[in-house]
Amino acid sequence: MADSGDWCLIESDPGVFTELISGMGCHGVQMEEIYSLDPEFTADLGHIYGLIFLFKWQNKKDGQISAPKPDQNADHVFFANQVINNACATQAILSILLNREDIDIGEELRNFKDFTAEFPPDMKGLAISNSELIRSVHNSFARSDPFVNEMVDPNAGKDQDLYHFIAFTPVHGALYELDGLSQGPINLGPCDENDWVGKANEAIKRRMESYGASELHFSLMALIKDRVEQMEELIEETDGILLSLSEDDVEARNKANQDRMMYEQVLQQEKEKRKRWHRENILRKHNFIPMIYNLLRNLSEKDQLDSIVAQAKEKAKNRNQL
């Protein structure tokens, strides 16, 4: 896998992924972390466009696990090989965005999709690596830390846990697993918009079971309709219902008012969550080293640093003795 283009590692976080999607020009969608795909847990999410699954990557060269064969008749599916390091999260997101006709992906990604439509998977992967928009938005989440070089992995080639992102989404009546490290898209069988999540759930469970009970490092996110927009639409719809009801229909009006209050509460929660995500992303990107340096220098100039260090060492020693 090539290192050209310098792509940083990015954190598996719904706030990061949502801002990344928005930065590429997409509108009306967000990422949401989920802990189960059972219907009782996904009902409140609304329409799910696709799933992104994070797991520990296993080298299957030894042949212990037979990998599913890619679909050779899936030219209608946007599939790109991952040809650069650290890009699997963004590539999994693109695998959903560029295979859905019901998402506003913005002008630049539409042009990219049209331009690469006839490319083979490896050339699509190279096109992603050479896209200034995609690479710059991805790298905007690089940590501003002079002691960490995320572009070059210091442990490359050593034994370590490697994690990988893949996507699941329905395309033209079939559920596909889209893994940039595979040779092609994997057809998991026929589906429709109503049952594909359940079928993806089965595939994800099979993959998790293959690791054994000791492996717990998994993460699952859903690409859904923007929750702020969802609640605003529901509030507008409820206002219309209230206008259509007569004053005498007390029971129906009370029910509609209760629903509206619930939507308002969820809307406020979602707006607060967006503010929190935005603040966290700012902190992720900020370089705190100059502030820490100046703080330590000022403490040293006031002859306070040595005593603070001594106190910290004493606290650490006491903790270790507990």
PDB file of N, CA, C and O in Angstrom, residues 62-130:
ATOM      1  N   ASP A  62      -3.133 -16.915   5.516  1.00  0.00           N
ATOM      2  CA  ASP A  62      -2.915 -18.308   5.894  1.00  0.00           C
ATOM      3  C   ASP A  62      -4.090 -19.199   5.544  1.00  0.00           C
ATOM      4  O   ASP A  62      -4.012 -20.407   5.626  1.00  0.00           O
ATOM      5  N   GLY A  63      -5.218 -18.594   5.201  1.00  0.00           N
ATOM      6  CA  GLY A  63      -6.357 -19.345   4.709  1.00  0.00           C
ATOM      7  C   GLY A  63      -7.234 -19.960   5.771  1.00  0.00           C
ATOM      8  O   GLY A  63      -8.055 -20.807   5.476  1.00  0.00           O
ATOM      9  N   GLN A  64      -7.087 -19.527   7.043  1.00  0.00           N
ATOM     10  CA  GLN A  64      -7.947 -20.099   8.071  1.00  0.00           C
ATOM     11  C   GLN A  64      -9.406 -19.721   7.823  1.00  0.00           C
ATOM     12  O   GLN A  64     -10.308 -20.466   8.138  1.00  0.00           O
ATOM     13  N   ILE A  65      -9.641 -18.528   7.315  1.00  0.00           N
ATOM     14  CA  ILE A  65     -10.997 -18.052   7.093  1.00  0.00           C
ATOM     15  C   ILE A  65     -11.162 -17.784   5.601  1.00  0.00           C
ATOM     16  O   ILE A  65     -10.397 -17.033   5.003  1.00  0.00           O
ATOM     17  N   SER A  66     -12.122 -18.423   4.988  1.00  0.00           N
ATOM     18  CA  SER A  66     -12.310 -18.220   3.559  1.00  0.00           C
ATOM     19  C   SER A  66     -13.071 -16.921   3.328  1.00  0.00           C
ATOM     20  O   SER A  66     -14.190 -16.747   3.813  1.00  0.00           O
ATOM     21  N   ALA A  67     -12.462 -16.005   2.625  1.00  0.00           N
ATOM     22  CA  ALA A  67     -13.082 -14.704   2.358  1.00  0.00           C
ATOM     23  C   ALA A  67     -14.158 -14.846   1.283  1.00  0.00           C
ATOM     24  O   ALA A  67     -13.975 -15.590   0.317  1.00  0.00           O
ATOM     25  N   PRO A  68     -15.288 -14.141   1.444  1.00  0.00           N
ATOM     26  CA  PRO A  68     -16.326 -14.188   0.401  1.00  0.00           C
ATOM     27  C   PRO A  68     -15.788 -13.657  -0.915  1.00  0.00           C
ATOM     28  O   PRO A  68     -14.948 -12.756  -0.947  1.00  0.00           O
ATOM     29  N   LYS A  69     -16.264 -14.233  -2.006  1.00  0.00           N
ATOM     30  CA  LYS A  69     -15.801 -13.808  -3.318  1.00  0.00           C
ATOM     31  C   LYS A  69     -16.523 -12.526  -3.729  1.00  0.00           C
ATOM     32  O   LYS A  69     -17.732 -12.397  -3.523  1.00  0.00           O
ATOM     33  N   PRO A  70     -15.803 -11.571  -4.310  1.00  0.00           N
ATOM     34  CA  PRO A  70     -16.442 -10.333  -4.750  1.00  0.00           C
ATOM     35  C   PRO A  70     -17.398 -10.572  -5.912  1.00  0.00           C
ATOM     36  O   PRO A  70     -17.252 -11.542  -6.668  1.00  0.00           O
ATOM     37  N   ASP A  71     -18.372  -9.710  -6.037  1.00  0.00           N
ATOM     38  CA  ASP A  71     -19.359  -9.773  -7.110  1.00  0.00           C
ATOM     39  C   ASP A  71     -18.728  -9.246  -8.401  1.00  0.00           C
ATOM     40  O   ASP A  71     -18.344  -8.076  -8.476  1.00  0.00           O
ATOM     41  N   GLN A  72     -18.620 -10.101  -9.390  1.00  0.00           N
ATOM     42  CA  GLN A  72     -18.003  -9.704 -10.655  1.00  0.00           C
ATOM     43  C   GLN A  72     -18.969  -8.934 -11.563  1.00  0.00           C
ATOM     44  O   GLN A  72     -18.559  -8.412 -12.593  1.00  0.00           O
ATOM     45  N   ASN A  73     -20.237  -8.897 -11.172  1.00  0.00           N
ATOM     46  CA  ASN A  73     -21.238  -8.195 -11.984  1.00  0.00           C
ATOM     47  C   ASN A  73     -21.787  -6.984 -11.245  1.00  0.00           C
ATOM     48  O   ASN A  73     -22.989  -6.729 -11.240  1.00  0.00           O
ATOM     49  N   ALA A  74     -20.889  -6.236 -10.620  1.00  0.00           N
ATOM     50  CA  ALA A  74     -21.314  -5.095  -9.803  1.00  0.00           C
ATOM     51  C   ALA A  74     -20.741  -3.791 -10.323  1.00  0.00           C
ATOM     52  O   ALA A  74     -20.278  -2.943  -9.553  1.00  0.00           O
ATOM     53  N   ASP A  75     -20.769  -3.636 -11.656  1.00  0.00           N
ATOM     54  CA  ASP A  75     -20.249  -2.398 -12.229  1.00  0.00           C
ATOM     55  C   ASP A  75     -21.073  -1.184 -11.813  1.00  0.00           C
ATOM     56  O   ASP A  75     -20.608  -0.044 -11.905  1.00  0.00           O
ATOM     57  N   HIS A  76     -22.313  -1.428 -11.374  1.00  0.00           N
ATOM     58  CA  HIS A  76     -23.174  -0.331 -10.951  1.00  0.00           C
ATOM     59  C   HIS A  76     -22.839   0.154  -9.541  1.00  0.00           C
ATOM     60  O   HIS A  76     -23.386   1.164  -9.090  1.00  0.00           O
ATOM     61  N   VAL A  77     -21.947  -0.551  -8.855  1.00  0.00           N
ATOM     62  CA  VAL A  77     -21.561  -0.192  -7.488  1.00  0.00           C
ATOM     63  C   VAL A  77     -20.275   0.621  -7.525  1.00  0.00           C
ATOM     64  O   VAL A  77     -19.306   0.221  -8.183  1.00  0.00           O
ATOM     65  N   PHE A  78     -20.259   1.765  -6.819  1.00  0.00           N
ATOM     66  CA  PHE A  78     -18.997   2.504  -6.685  1.00  0.00           C
ATOM     67  C   PHE A  78     -18.134   1.761  -5.681  1.00  0.00           C
ATOM     68  O   PHE A  78     -18.478   1.652  -4.506  1.00  0.00           O
ATOM     69  N   PHE A  79     -17.007   1.242  -6.172  1.00  0.00           N
ATOM     70  CA  PHE A  79     -16.088   0.522  -5.301  1.00  0.00           C
ATOM     71  C   PHE A  79     -14.672   0.941  -5.631  1.00  0.00           C
ATOM     72  O   PHE A  79     -14.261   0.923  -6.794  1.00  0.00           O
ATOM     73  N   ALA A  80     -13.917   1.307  -4.582  1.00  0.00           N
ATOM     74  CA  ALA A  80     -12.526   1.741  -4.770  1.00  0.00           C
ATOM     75  C   ALA A  80     -11.619   0.922  -3.867  1.00  0.00           C
ATOM     76  O   ALA A  80     -11.931   0.694  -2.700  1.00  0.00           O
ATOM     77  N   ASN A  81     -10.507   0.472  -4.418  1.00  0.00           N
ATOM     78  CA  ASN A  81      -9.493  -0.170  -3.585  1.00  0.00           C
ATOM     79  C   ASN A  81      -8.791   0.876  -2.733  1.00  0.00           C
ATOM     80  O   ASN A  81      -8.562   2.007  -3.185  1.00  0.00           O
ATOM     81  N   GLN A  82      -8.442   0.496  -1.517  1.00  0.00           N
ATOM     82  CA  GLN A  82      -7.661   1.380  -0.661  1.00  0.00           C
ATOM     83  C   GLN A  82      -6.200   1.247  -1.047  1.00  0.00           C
ATOM     84  O   GLN A  82      -5.594   0.192  -0.866  1.00  0.00           O
ATOM     85  N   VAL A  83      -5.624   2.311  -1.574  1.00  0.00           N
ATOM     86  CA  VAL A  83      -4.251   2.255  -2.066  1.00  0.00           C
ATOM     87  C   VAL A  83      -3.298   3.081  -1.220  1.00  0.00           C
ATOM     88  O   VAL A  83      -2.107   3.145  -1.522  1.00  0.00           O
ATOM     89  N   ILE A  84      -3.806   3.723  -0.164  1.00  0.00           N
ATOM     90  CA  ILE A  84      -2.959   4.532   0.707  1.00  0.00           C
ATOM     91  C   ILE A  84      -3.257   4.196   2.160  1.00  0.00           C
ATOM     92  O   ILE A  84      -4.355   3.767   2.505  1.00  0.00           O
ATOM     93  N   ASN A  85      -2.270   4.406   3.011  1.00  0.00           N
ATOM     94  CA  ASN A  85      -2.441   4.140   4.436  1.00  0.00           C
ATOM     95  C   ASN A  85      -3.341   5.185   5.095  1.00  0.00           C
ATOM     96  O   ASN A  85      -3.415   6.333   4.647  1.00  0.00           O
ATOM     97  N   ASN A  86      -4.005   4.782   6.160  1.00  0.00           N
ATOM     98  CA  ASN A  86      -4.781   5.666   7.042  1.00  0.00           C
ATOM     99  C   ASN A  86      -6.058   6.229   6.426  1.00  0.00           C
ATOM    100  O   ASN A  86      -6.695   7.085   7.030  1.00  0.00           O
ATOM    101  N   ALA A  87      -6.445   5.753   5.243  1.00  0.00           N
ATOM    102  CA  ALA A  87      -7.594   6.349   4.563  1.00  0.00           C
ATOM    103  C   ALA A  87      -8.867   5.525   4.695  1.00  0.00           C
ATOM    104  O   ALA A  87      -9.895   5.900   4.133  1.00  0.00           O
ATOM    105  N   CYS A  88      -8.835   4.407   5.444  1.00  0.00           N
ATOM    106  CA  CYS A  88      -9.972   3.483   5.379  1.00  0.00           C
ATOM    107  C   CYS A  88     -11.252   4.086   5.948  1.00  0.00           C
ATOM    108  O   CYS A  88     -12.347   3.768   5.483  1.00  0.00           O
ATOM    109  N   ALA A  89     -11.159   4.960   6.950  1.00  0.00           N
ATOM    110  CA  ALA A  89     -12.372   5.568   7.510  1.00  0.00           C
ATOM    111  C   ALA A  89     -13.059   6.452   6.476  1.00  0.00           C
ATOM    112  O   ALA A  89     -14.266   6.326   6.224  1.00  0.00           O
ATOM    113  N   THR A  90     -12.295   7.345   5.871  1.00  0.00           N
ATOM    114  CA  THR A  90     -12.863   8.225   4.849  1.00  0.00           C
ATOM    115  C   THR A  90     -13.350   7.424   3.655  1.00  0.00           C
ATOM    116  O   THR A  90     -14.396   7.730   3.069  1.00  0.00           O
ATOM    117  N   GLN A  91     -12.613   6.383   3.292  1.00  0.00           N
ATOM    118  CA  GLN A  91     -13.025   5.572   2.149  1.00  0.00           C
ATOM    119  C   GLN A  91     -14.325   4.824   2.438  1.00  0.00           C
ATOM    120  O   GLN A  91     -15.170   4.681   1.560  1.00  0.00           O
ATOM    121  N   ALA A  92     -14.518   4.350   3.672  1.00  0.00           N
ATOM    122  CA  ALA A  92     -15.769   3.682   4.036  1.00  0.00           C
ATOM    123  C   ALA A  92     -16.938   4.664   3.959  1.00  0.00           C
ATOM    124  O   ALA A  92     -18.038   4.317   3.494  1.00  0.00           O
ATOM    125  N   ILE A  93     -16.704   5.881   4.403  1.00  0.00           N
ATOM    126  CA  ILE A  93     -17.752   6.912   4.317  1.00  0.00           C
ATOM    127  C   ILE A  93     -18.108   7.176   2.862  1.00  0.00           C
ATOM    128  O   ILE A  93     -19.290   7.246   2.490  1.00  0.00           O
ATOM    129  N   LEU A  94     -17.095   7.323   2.016  1.00  0.00           N
ATOM    130  CA  LEU A  94     -17.341   7.570   0.589  1.00  0.00           C
ATOM    131  C   LEU A  94     -18.069   6.397  -0.059  1.00  0.00           C
ATOM    132  O   LEU A  94     -18.876   6.597  -0.979  1.00  0.00           O
ATOM    133  N   SER A  95     -17.822   5.187   0.415  1.00  0.00           N
ATOM    134  CA  SER A  95     -18.482   4.010  -0.146  1.00  0.00           C
ATOM    135  C   SER A  95     -19.996   4.093   0.024  1.00  0.00           C
ATOM    136  O   SER A  95     -20.750   3.572  -0.805  1.00  0.00           O
ATOM    137  N   ILE A  96     -20.444   4.733   1.095  1.00  0.00           N
ATOM    138  CA  ILE A  96     -21.879   4.934   1.283  1.00  0.00           C
ATOM    139  C   ILE A  96     -22.350   6.139   0.480  1.00  0.00           C
ATOM    140  O   ILE A  96     -23.310   6.058  -0.297  1.00  0.00           O
ATOM    141  N   LEU A  97     -21.675   7.267   0.643  1.00  0.00           N
ATOM    142  CA  LEU A  97     -22.116   8.512   0.005  1.00  0.00           C
ATOM    143  C   LEU A  97     -22.232   8.368  -1.508  1.00  0.00           C
ATOM    144  O   LEU A  97     -23.198   8.851  -2.120  1.00  0.00           O
ATOM    145  N   LEU A  98     -21.261   7.699  -2.131  1.00  0.00           N
ATOM    146  CA  LEU A  98     -21.221   7.635  -3.595  1.00  0.00           C
ATOM    147  C   LEU A  98     -22.051   6.497  -4.159  1.00  0.00           C
ATOM    148  O   LEU A  98     -22.106   6.323  -5.378  1.00  0.00           O
ATOM    149  N   ASN A  99     -22.707   5.728  -3.289  1.00  0.00           N
ATOM    150  CA  ASN A  99     -23.607   4.672  -3.763  1.00  0.00           C
ATOM    151  C   ASN A  99     -25.074   4.975  -3.462  1.00  0.00           C
ATOM    152  O   ASN A  99     -25.941   4.154  -3.776  1.00  0.00           O
ATOM    153  N   ARG A 100     -25.341   6.129  -2.866  1.00  0.00           N
ATOM    154  CA  ARG A 100     -26.715   6.488  -2.546  1.00  0.00           C
ATOM    155  C   ARG A 100     -27.168   7.625  -3.449  1.00  0.00           C
ATOM    156  O   ARG A 100     -26.502   8.642  -3.566  1.00  0.00           O
ATOM    157  N   GLU A 101     -28.336   7.420  -4.068  1.00  0.00           N
ATOM    158  CA  GLU A 101     -28.890   8.468  -4.926  1.00  0.00           C
ATOM    159  C   GLU A 101     -29.763   9.442  -4.131  1.00  0.00           C
ATOM    160  O   GLU A 101     -30.182  10.467  -4.661  1.00  0.00           O
ATOM    161  N   ASP A 102     -30.048   9.097  -2.865  1.00  0.00           N
ATOM    162  CA  ASP A 102     -30.955   9.925  -2.059  1.00  0.00           C
ATOM    163  C   ASP A 102     -30.212  10.789  -1.047  1.00  0.00           C
ATOM    164  O   ASP A 102     -30.803  11.249  -0.063  1.00  0.00           O
ATOM    165  N   ILE A 103     -28.910  11.015  -1.269  1.00  0.00           N
ATOM    166  CA  ILE A 103     -28.126  11.912  -0.415  1.00  0.00           C
ATOM    167  C   ILE A 103     -27.600  13.061  -1.267  1.00  0.00           C
ATOM    168  O   ILE A 103     -27.107  12.846  -2.377  1.00  0.00           O
ATOM    169  N   ASP A 104     -27.697  14.275  -0.755  1.00  0.00           N
ATOM    170  CA  ASP A 104     -27.124  15.440  -1.430  1.00  0.00           C
ATOM    171  C   ASP A 104     -25.635  15.474  -1.135  1.00  0.00           C
ATOM    172  O   ASP A 104     -25.204  15.945  -0.078  1.00  0.00           O
ATOM    173  N   ILE A 105     -24.830  14.940  -2.060  1.00  0.00           N
ATOM    174  CA  ILE A 105     -23.391  14.831  -1.823  1.00  0.00           C
ATOM    175  C   ILE A 105     -22.631  16.092  -2.250  1.00  0.00           C
ATOM    176  O   ILE A 105     -21.413  16.172  -2.053  1.00  0.00           O
ATOM    177  N   GLY A 106     -23.321  17.049  -2.813  1.00  0.00           N
ATOM    178  CA  GLY A 106     -22.657  18.287  -3.199  1.00  0.00           C
ATOM    179  C   GLY A 106     -22.027  18.202  -4.586  1.00  0.00           C
ATOM    180  O   GLY A 106     -21.800  17.117  -5.126  1.00  0.00           O
ATOM    181  N   GLU A 107     -21.717  19.354  -5.125  1.00  0.00           N
ATOM    182  CA  GLU A 107     -21.239  19.425  -6.517  1.00  0.00           C
ATOM    183  C   GLU A 107     -19.893  18.738  -6.719  1.00  0.00           C
ATOM    184  O   GLU A 107     -19.698  18.009  -7.696  1.00  0.00           O
ATOM    185  N   GLU A 108     -18.939  18.947  -5.794  1.00  0.00           N
ATOM    186  CA  GLU A 108     -17.595  18.400  -6.006  1.00  0.00           C
ATOM    187  C   GLU A 108     -17.587  16.872  -5.972  1.00  0.00           C
ATOM    188  O   GLU A 108     -16.926  16.232  -6.791  1.00  0.00           O
ATOM    189  N   LEU A 109     -18.304  16.272  -5.028  1.00  0.00           N
ATOM    190  CA  LEU A 109     -18.338  14.813  -4.992  1.00  0.00           C
ATOM    191  C   LEU A 109     -19.137  14.250  -6.163  1.00  0.00           C
ATOM    192  O   LEU A 109     -18.817  13.164  -6.672  1.00  0.00           O
ATOM    193  N   ARG A 110     -20.178  14.967  -6.605  1.00  0.00           N
ATOM    194  CA  ARG A 110     -20.909  14.520  -7.801  1.00  0.00           C
ATOM    195  C   ARG A 110     -19.987  14.513  -9.009  1.00  0.00           C
ATOM    196  O   ARG A 110     -19.996  13.570  -9.816  1.00  0.00           O
ATOM    197  N   ASN A 111     -19.203  15.576  -9.161  1.00  0.00           N
ATOM    198  CA  ASN A 111     -18.255  15.635 -10.276  1.00  0.00           C
ATOM    199  C   ASN A 111     -17.213  14.526 -10.163  1.00  0.00           C
ATOM    200  O   ASN A 111     -16.825  13.913 -11.171  1.00  0.00           O
ATOM    201  N   PHE A 112     -16.746  14.260  -8.935  1.00  0.00           N
ATOM    202  CA  PHE A 112     -15.769  13.190  -8.720  1.00  0.00           C
ATOM    203  C   PHE A 112     -16.371  11.843  -9.099  1.00  0.00           C
ATOM    204  O   PHE A 112     -15.725  11.027  -9.770  1.00  0.00           O
ATOM    205  N   LYS A 113     -17.609  11.591  -8.685  1.00  0.00           N
ATOM    206  CA  LYS A 113     -18.270  10.328  -8.992  1.00  0.00           C
ATOM    207  C   LYS A 113     -18.439  10.156 -10.501  1.00  0.00           C
ATOM    208  O   LYS A 113     -18.182   9.060 -11.045  1.00  0.00           O
ATOM    209  N   ASP A 114     -18.852  11.210 -11.178  1.00  0.00           N
ATOM    210  CA  ASP A 114     -19.026  11.138 -12.635  1.00  0.00           C
ATOM    211  C   ASP A 114     -17.691  10.916 -13.337  1.00  0.00           C
ATOM    212  O   ASP A 114     -17.593  10.121 -14.279  1.00  0.00           O
ATOM    213  N   PHE A 115     -16.647  11.606 -12.870  1.00  0.00           N
ATOM    214  CA  PHE A 115     -15.335  11.519 -13.501  1.00  0.00           C
ATOM    215  C   PHE A 115     -14.738  10.116 -13.383  1.00  0.00           C
ATOM    216  O   PHE A 115     -14.079   9.628 -14.311  1.00  0.00           O
ATOM    217  N   THR A 116     -14.987   9.452 -12.244  1.00  0.00           N
ATOM    218  CA  THR A 116     -14.386   8.141 -11.991  1.00  0.00           C
ATOM    219  C   THR A 116     -15.321   6.983 -12.314  1.00  0.00           C
ATOM    220  O   THR A 116     -14.963   5.824 -12.048  1.00  0.00           O
ATOM    221  N   ALA A 117     -16.471   7.253 -12.883  1.00  0.00           N
ATOM    222  CA  ALA A 117     -17.502   6.215 -13.073  1.00  0.00           C
ATOM    223  C   ALA A 117     -16.988   5.001 -13.831  1.00  0.00           C
ATOM    224  O   ALA A 117     -17.337   3.857 -13.506  1.00  0.00           O
ATOM    225  N   GLU A 118     -16.149   5.191 -14.826  1.00  0.00           N
ATOM    226  CA  GLU A 118     -15.667   4.082 -15.653  1.00  0.00           C
ATOM    227  C   GLU A 118     -14.310   3.561 -15.208  1.00  0.00           C
ATOM    228  O   GLU A 118     -13.748   2.675 -15.852  1.00  0.00           O
ATOM    229  N   PHE A 119     -13.771   4.099 -14.120  1.00  0.00           N
ATOM    230  CA  PHE A 119     -12.458   3.661 -13.642  1.00  0.00           C
ATOM    231  C   PHE A 119     -12.557   2.279 -12.985  1.00  0.00           C
ATOM    232  O   PHE A 119     -13.562   1.977 -12.339  1.00  0.00           O
ATOM    233  N   PRO A 120     -11.520   1.448 -13.099  1.00  0.00           N
ATOM    234  CA  PRO A 120     -11.465   0.211 -12.307  1.00  0.00           C
ATOM    235  C   PRO A 120     -11.207   0.559 -10.838  1.00  0.00           C
ATOM    236  O   PRO A 120     -10.805   1.686 -10.522  1.00  0.00           O
ATOM    237  N   PRO A 121     -11.415  -0.402  -9.922  1.00  0.00           N
ATOM    238  CA  PRO A 121     -11.287  -0.095  -8.484  1.00  0.00           C
ATOM    239  C   PRO A 121      -9.948   0.503  -8.069  1.00  0.00           C
ATOM    240  O   PRO A 121      -9.910   1.398  -7.219  1.00  0.00           O
ATOM    241  N   ASP A 122      -8.839   0.007  -8.645  1.00  0.00           N
ATOM    242  CA  ASP A 122      -7.549   0.552  -8.234  1.00  0.00           C
ATOM    243  C   ASP A 122      -7.388   2.003  -8.667  1.00  0.00           C
ATOM    244  O   ASP A 122      -6.833   2.831  -7.928  1.00  0.00           O
ATOM    245  N   MET A 123      -7.903   2.350  -9.856  1.00  0.00           N
ATOM    246  CA  MET A 123      -7.816   3.733 -10.322  1.00  0.00           C
ATOM    247  C   MET A 123      -8.759   4.645  -9.526  1.00  0.00           C
ATOM    248  O   MET A 123      -8.442   5.808  -9.288  1.00  0.00           O
ATOM    249  N   LYS A 124      -9.904   4.098  -9.111  1.00  0.00           N
ATOM    250  CA  LYS A 124     -10.782   4.882  -8.230  1.00  0.00           C
ATOM    251  C   LYS A 124     -10.051   5.197  -6.926  1.00  0.00           C
ATOM    252  O   LYS A 124     -10.147   6.305  -6.385  1.00  0.00           O
ATOM    253  N   GLY A 125      -9.331   4.196  -6.388  1.00  0.00           N
ATOM    254  CA  GLY A 125      -8.569   4.421  -5.164  1.00  0.00           C
ATOM    255  C   GLY A 125      -7.505   5.491  -5.342  1.00  0.00           C
ATOM    256  O   GLY A 125      -7.311   6.345  -4.472  1.00  0.00           O
ATOM    257  N   LEU A 126      -6.812   5.452  -6.474  1.00  0.00           N
ATOM    258  CA  LEU A 126      -5.809   6.478  -6.752  1.00  0.00           C
ATOM    259  C   LEU A 126      -6.454   7.848  -6.905  1.00  0.00           C
ATOM    260  O   LEU A 126      -5.897   8.863  -6.472  1.00  0.00           O
ATOM    261  N   ALA A 127      -7.634   7.874  -7.518  1.00  0.00           N
ATOM    262  CA  ALA A 127      -8.344   9.149  -7.682  1.00  0.00           C
ATOM    263  C   ALA A 127      -8.713   9.738  -6.322  1.00  0.00           C
ATOM    264  O   ALA A 127      -8.628  10.954  -6.116  1.00  0.00           O
ATOM    265  N   ILE A 128      -9.129   8.888  -5.382  1.00  0.00           N
ATOM    266  CA  ILE A 128      -9.426   9.368  -4.031  1.00  0.00           C
ATOM    267  C   ILE A 128      -8.171   9.943  -3.387  1.00  0.00           C
ATOM    268  O   ILE A 128      -8.191  11.024  -2.790  1.00  0.00           O
ATOM    269  N   SER A 129      -7.049   9.219  -3.527  1.00  0.00           N
ATOM    270  CA  SER A 129      -5.804   9.682  -2.902  1.00  0.00           C
ATOM    271  C   SER A 129      -5.326  10.999  -3.498  1.00  0.00           C
ATOM    272  O   SER A 129      -4.646  11.779  -2.822  1.00  0.00           O
ATOM    273  N   ASN A 130      -5.694  11.270  -4.750  1.00  0.00           N
ATOM    274  CA  ASN A 130      -5.249  12.492  -5.418  1.00  0.00           C
ATOM    275  C   ASN A 130      -6.281  13.612  -5.372  1.00  0.00           C
ATOM    276  O   ASN A 130      -6.042  14.690  -5.928  1.00  0.00           O
TER     277      ASN A 130
END
